[in-house]
GROMACS .gro file of C-alpha atoms in nm:
model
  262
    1UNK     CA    1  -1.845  -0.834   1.941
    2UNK     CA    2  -1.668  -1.050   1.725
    3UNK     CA    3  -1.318  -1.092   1.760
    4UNK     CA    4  -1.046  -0.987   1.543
    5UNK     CA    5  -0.796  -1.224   1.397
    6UNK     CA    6  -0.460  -1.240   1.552
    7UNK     CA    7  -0.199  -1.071   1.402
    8UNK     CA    8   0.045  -1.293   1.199
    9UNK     CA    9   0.367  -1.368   1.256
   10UNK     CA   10   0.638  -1.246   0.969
   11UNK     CA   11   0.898  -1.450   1.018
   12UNK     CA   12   1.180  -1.241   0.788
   13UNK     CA   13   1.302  -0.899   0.755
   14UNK     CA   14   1.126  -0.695   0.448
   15UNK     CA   15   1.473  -0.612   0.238
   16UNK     CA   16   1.344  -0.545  -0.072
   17UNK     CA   17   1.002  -0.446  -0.189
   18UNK     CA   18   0.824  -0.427  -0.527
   19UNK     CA   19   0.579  -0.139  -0.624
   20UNK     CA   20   0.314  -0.244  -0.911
   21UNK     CA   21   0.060  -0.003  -1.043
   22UNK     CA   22  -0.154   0.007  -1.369
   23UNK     CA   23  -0.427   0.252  -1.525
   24UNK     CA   24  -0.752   0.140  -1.327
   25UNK     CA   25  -0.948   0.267  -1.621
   26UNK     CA   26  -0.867  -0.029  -1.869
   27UNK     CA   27  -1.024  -0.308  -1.900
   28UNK     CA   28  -0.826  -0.558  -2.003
   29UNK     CA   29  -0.826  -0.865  -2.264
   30UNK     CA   30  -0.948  -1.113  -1.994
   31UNK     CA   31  -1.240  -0.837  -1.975
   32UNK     CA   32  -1.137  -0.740  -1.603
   33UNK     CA   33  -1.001  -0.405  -1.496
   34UNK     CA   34  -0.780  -0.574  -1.230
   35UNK     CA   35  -0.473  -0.718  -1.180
   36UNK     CA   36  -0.532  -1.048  -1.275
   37UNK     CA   37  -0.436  -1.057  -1.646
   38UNK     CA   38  -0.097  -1.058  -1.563
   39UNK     CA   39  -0.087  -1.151  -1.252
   40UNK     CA   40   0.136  -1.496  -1.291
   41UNK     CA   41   0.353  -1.306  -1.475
   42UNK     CA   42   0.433  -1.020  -1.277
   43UNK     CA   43   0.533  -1.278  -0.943
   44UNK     CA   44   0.718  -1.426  -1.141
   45UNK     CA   45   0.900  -1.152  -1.291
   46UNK     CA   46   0.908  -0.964  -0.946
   47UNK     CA   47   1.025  -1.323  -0.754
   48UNK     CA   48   1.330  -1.328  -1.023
   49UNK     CA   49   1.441  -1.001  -0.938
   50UNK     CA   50   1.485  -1.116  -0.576
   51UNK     CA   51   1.207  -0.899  -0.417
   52UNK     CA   52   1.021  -1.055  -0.124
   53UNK     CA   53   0.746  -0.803  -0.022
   54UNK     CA   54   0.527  -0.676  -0.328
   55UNK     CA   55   0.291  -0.377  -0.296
   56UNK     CA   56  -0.008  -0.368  -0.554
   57UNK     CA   57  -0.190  -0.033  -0.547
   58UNK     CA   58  -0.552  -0.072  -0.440
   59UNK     CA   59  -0.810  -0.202  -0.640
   60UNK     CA   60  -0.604  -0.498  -0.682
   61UNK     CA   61  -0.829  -0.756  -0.784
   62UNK     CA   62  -1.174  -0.910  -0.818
   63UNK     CA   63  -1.257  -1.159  -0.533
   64UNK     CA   64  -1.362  -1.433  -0.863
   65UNK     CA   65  -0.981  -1.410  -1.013
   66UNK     CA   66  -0.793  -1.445  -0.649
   67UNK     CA   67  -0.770  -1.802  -0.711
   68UNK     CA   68  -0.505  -1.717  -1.001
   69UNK     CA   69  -0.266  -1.560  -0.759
   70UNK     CA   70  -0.300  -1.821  -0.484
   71UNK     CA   71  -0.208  -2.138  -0.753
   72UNK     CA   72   0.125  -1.919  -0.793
   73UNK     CA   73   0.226  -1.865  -0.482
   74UNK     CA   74   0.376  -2.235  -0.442
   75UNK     CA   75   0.636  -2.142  -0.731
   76UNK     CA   76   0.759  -1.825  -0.600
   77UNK     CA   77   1.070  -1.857  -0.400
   78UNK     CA   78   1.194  -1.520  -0.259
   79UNK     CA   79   0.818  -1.333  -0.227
   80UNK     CA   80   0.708  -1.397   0.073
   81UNK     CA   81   0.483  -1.129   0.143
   82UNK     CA   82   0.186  -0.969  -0.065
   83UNK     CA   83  -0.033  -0.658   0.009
   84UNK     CA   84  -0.309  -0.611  -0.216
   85UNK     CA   85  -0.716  -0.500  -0.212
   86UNK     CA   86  -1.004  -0.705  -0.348
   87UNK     CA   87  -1.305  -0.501  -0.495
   88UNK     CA   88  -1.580  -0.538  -0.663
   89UNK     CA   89  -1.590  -0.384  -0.988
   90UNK     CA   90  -1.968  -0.332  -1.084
   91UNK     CA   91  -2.108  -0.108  -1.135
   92UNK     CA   92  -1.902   0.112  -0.988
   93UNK     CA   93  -1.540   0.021  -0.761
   94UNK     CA   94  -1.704  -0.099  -0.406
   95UNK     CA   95  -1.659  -0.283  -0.087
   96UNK     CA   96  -1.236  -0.325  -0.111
   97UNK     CA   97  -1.118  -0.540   0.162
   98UNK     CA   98  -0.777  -0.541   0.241
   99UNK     CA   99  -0.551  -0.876   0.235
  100UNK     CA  100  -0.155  -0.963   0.329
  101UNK     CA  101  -0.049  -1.285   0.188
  102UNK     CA  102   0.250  -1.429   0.383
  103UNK     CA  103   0.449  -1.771   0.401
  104UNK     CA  104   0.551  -1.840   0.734
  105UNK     CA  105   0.668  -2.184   0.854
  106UNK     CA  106   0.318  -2.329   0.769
  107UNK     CA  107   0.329  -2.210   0.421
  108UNK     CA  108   0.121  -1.983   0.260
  109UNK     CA  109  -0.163  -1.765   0.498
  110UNK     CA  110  -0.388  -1.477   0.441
  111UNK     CA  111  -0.472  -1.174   0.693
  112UNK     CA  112  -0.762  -0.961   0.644
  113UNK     CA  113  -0.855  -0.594   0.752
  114UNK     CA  114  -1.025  -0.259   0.633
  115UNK     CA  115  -0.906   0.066   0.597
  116UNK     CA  116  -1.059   0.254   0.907
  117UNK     CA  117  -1.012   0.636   0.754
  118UNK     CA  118  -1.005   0.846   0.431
  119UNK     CA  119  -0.998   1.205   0.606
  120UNK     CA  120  -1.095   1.385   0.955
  121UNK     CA  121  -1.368   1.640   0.858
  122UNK     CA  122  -1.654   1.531   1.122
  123UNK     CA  123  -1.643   1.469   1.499
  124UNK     CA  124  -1.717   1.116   1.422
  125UNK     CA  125  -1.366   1.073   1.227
  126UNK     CA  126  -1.199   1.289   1.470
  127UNK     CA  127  -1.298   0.988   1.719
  128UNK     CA  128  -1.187   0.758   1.523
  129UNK     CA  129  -0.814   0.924   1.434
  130UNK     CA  130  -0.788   0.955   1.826
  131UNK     CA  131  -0.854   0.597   1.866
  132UNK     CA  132  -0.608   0.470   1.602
  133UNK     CA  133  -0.314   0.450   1.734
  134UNK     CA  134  -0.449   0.243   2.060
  135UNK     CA  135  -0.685   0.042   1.854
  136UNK     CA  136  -0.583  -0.044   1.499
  137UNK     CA  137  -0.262   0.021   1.432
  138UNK     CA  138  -0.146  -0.323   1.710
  139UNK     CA  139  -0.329  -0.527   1.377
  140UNK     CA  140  -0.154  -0.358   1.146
  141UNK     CA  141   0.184  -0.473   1.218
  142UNK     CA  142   0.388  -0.727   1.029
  143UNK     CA  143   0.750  -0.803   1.100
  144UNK     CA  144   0.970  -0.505   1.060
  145UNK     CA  145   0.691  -0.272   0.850
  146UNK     CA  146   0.313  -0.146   0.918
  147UNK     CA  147   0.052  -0.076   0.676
  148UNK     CA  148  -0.148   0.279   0.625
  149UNK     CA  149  -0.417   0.233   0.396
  150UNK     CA  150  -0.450   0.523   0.140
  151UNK     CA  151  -0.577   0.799   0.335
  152UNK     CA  152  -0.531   0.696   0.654
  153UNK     CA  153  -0.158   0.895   0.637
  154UNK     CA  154  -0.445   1.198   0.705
  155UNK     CA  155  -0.420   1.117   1.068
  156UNK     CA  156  -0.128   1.367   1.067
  157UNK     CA  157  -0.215   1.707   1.028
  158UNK     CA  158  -0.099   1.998   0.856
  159UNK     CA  159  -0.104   2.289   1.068
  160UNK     CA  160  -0.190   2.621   0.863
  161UNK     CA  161  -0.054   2.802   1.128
  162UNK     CA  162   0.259   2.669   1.194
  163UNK     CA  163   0.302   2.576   0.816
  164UNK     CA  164   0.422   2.173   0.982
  165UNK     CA  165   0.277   1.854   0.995
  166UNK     CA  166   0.148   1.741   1.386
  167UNK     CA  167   0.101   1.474   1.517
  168UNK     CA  168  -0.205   1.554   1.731
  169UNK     CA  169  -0.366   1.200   1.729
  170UNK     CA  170  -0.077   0.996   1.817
  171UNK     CA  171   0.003   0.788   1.504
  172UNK     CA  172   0.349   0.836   1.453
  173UNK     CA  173   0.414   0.833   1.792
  174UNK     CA  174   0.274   0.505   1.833
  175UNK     CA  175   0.494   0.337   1.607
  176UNK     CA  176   0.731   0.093   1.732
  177UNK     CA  177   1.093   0.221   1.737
  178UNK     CA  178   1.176  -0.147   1.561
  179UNK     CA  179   0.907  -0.065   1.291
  180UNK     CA  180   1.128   0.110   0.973
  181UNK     CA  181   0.907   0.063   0.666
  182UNK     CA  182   0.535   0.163   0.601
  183UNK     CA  183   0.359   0.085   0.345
  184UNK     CA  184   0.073   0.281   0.234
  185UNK     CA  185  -0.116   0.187  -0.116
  186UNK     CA  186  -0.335   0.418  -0.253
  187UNK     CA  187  -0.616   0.402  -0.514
  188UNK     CA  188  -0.559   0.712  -0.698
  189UNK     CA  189  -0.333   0.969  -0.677
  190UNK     CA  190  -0.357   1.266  -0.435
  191UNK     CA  191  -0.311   1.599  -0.551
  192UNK     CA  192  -0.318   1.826  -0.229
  193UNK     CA  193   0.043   1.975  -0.173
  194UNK     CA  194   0.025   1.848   0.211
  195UNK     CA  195   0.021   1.482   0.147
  196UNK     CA  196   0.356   1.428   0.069
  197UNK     CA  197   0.439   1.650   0.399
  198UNK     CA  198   0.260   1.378   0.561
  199UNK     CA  199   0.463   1.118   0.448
  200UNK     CA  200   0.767   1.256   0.449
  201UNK     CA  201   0.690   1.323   0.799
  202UNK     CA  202   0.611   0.965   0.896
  203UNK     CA  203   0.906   0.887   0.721
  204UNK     CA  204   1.136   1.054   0.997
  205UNK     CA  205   1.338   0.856   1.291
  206UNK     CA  206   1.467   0.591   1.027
  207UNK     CA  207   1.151   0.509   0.848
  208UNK     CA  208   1.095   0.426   0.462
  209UNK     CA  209   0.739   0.512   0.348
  210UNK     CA  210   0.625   0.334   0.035
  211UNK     CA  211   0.349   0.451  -0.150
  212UNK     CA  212   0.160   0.351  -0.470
  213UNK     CA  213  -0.131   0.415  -0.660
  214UNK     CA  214  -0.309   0.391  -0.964
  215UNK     CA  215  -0.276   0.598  -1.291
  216UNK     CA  216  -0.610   0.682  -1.428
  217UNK     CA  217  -0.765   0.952  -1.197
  218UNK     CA  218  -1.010   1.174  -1.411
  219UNK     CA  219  -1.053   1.574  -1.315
  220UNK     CA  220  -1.339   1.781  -1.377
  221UNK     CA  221  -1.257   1.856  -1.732
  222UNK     CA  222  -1.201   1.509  -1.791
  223UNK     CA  223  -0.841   1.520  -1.796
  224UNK     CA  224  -0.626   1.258  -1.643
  225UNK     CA  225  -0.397   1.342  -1.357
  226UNK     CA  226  -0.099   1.102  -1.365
  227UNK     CA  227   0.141   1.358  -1.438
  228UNK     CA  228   0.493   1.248  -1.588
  229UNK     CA  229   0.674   1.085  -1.265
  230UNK     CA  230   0.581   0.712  -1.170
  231UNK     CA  231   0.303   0.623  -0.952
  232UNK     CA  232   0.499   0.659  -0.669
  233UNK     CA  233   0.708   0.820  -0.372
  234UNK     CA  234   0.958   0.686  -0.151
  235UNK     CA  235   1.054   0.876   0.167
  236UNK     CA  236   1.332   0.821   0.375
  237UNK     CA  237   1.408   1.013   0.672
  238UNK     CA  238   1.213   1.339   0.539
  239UNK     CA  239   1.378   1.310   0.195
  240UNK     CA  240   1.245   1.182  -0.125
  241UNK     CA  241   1.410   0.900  -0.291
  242UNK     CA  242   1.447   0.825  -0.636
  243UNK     CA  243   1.259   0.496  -0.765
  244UNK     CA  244   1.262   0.453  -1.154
  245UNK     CA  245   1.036   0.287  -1.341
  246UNK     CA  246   1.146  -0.125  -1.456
  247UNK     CA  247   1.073  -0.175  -1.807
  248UNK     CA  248   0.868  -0.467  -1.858
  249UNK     CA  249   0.584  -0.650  -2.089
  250UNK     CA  250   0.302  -0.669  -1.893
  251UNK     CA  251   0.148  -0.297  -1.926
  252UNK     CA  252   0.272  -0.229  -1.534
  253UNK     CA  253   0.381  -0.004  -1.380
  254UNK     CA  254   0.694  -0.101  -1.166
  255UNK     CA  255   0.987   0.026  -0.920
  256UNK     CA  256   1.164  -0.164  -0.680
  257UNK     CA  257   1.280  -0.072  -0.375
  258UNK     CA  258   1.606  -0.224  -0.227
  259UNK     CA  259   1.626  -0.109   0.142
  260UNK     CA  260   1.977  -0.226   0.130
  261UNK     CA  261   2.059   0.103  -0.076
  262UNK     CA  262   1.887   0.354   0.135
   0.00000   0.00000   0.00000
């Protein structure tokens, strides 16, 4: 079995993070329907505004236009921390692998993973959500946060009976008392009512969960589901906080989060 990559050591404390989303739907001028037209830019603009830990939403970017970010990293002085998703775009979104991009005292290193779970609906899954906790969430630990991938915040339940969220696999128990931010990027919003119990309820005990996804999402009738709020929520202790949107240039969607406030 090969073995998995040692977890990296974060050397800071995560103080202030950066949420970025766009519409995954356009394609933009460079004729990509990633991140990377503006991808100098927005470090830049997200590195002046003091922010050291940015969150993309998924589908970040196309393995071919990585290179862009890397060359940046050496002028960016207070990011030190990147979570993003390379995909391949053709013909249809496929294959996302998972990447944090940290500088530690050796400079600038990359961690890879994949997201283990999207729901529990077979006996297979259910496996898998018991195992979790135990078995993948150890490599998903970086300095003071962890990182759920999109619907792996299903590994709490919501209990029809009861009308709660449970924590029947384990997850939140497993986190590390020392652990108070998750991240969890999403590719496209989700619409059932429970989801936000979820995080709300991994946000308890002194927690901040961060989420983010893209704008875009078609229905049935071909309507989009964005909504009028950001593509966002931030949960602190069970309660929602407040994250406006950042005007800026680039066609982005951005909020910062300053855990100094909150």
């Amino acid at each position: 079995m090969k073995q998995r990559p040692q977890v990296p050591n974060i050397p800071f404390t995560i103080k202030k993070v950066a949420l970025v989303a766009r519409d995954y739907n356009i394609r933009y001028p460079n004729g990509y329907r990633d991140f990377s037209h503006t991808i100098k830019d927005t470090l830049l603009f997200l590195d002046n505004l003091q922010c050291d830990t940015i969150l993309f939403s998924l589908y970040s970017i196309i393995p071919k236009n990585n290179h862009i970010l890397i060359a940046e990293l050496a002028s960016l002085t207070n990011v030190k921390m990147i979570c993003l998703e390379e995909f391949k775009d053709f013909p249809k979104r496929r294959k996302p692998e998972n990447s944090i991009i940290y500088y530690n005292n050796d400079g600038w290193k990359e961690y890879r993973f994949k997201q283990k779970l999207a729901k529990i609906s077979t006996k297979a899954q259910v496996e898998q959500a018991k195992r979790y906790a135990e078995k993948e969430l150890p490599f998903r630990i970086f300095g003071n946060c962890c990182v759920l991938i999109c619907g792996e915040t299903n590994i709490v339940k919501y209990d029809k009976k009861s009308k709660t969220i449970v924590d029947y696999y384990g997850l939140e128990r497993a986190i590390p008392p020392n652990i108070n931010i998750i991240l969890n990027p999403i590719h496209d919003k989700m619409t059932r009512f429970e989801m936000v119990l979820k995080r709300a309820f991994l946000s308890q005990n002194g927690r901040t969960v961060l989420s983010v996804w893209n704008k875009g999402k078609i229905d049935r009738n071909g309507m989009k589901k964005d909504g009028i709020k950001p593509p966002w929520t931030v949960y602190k202790n069970g309660s929602l906080i407040n994250i406006e949107e950042i005007p800026n240039d680039m066609g982005l969607n951005i909020g910062v989060v300053d855990m100094k406030k909150y």
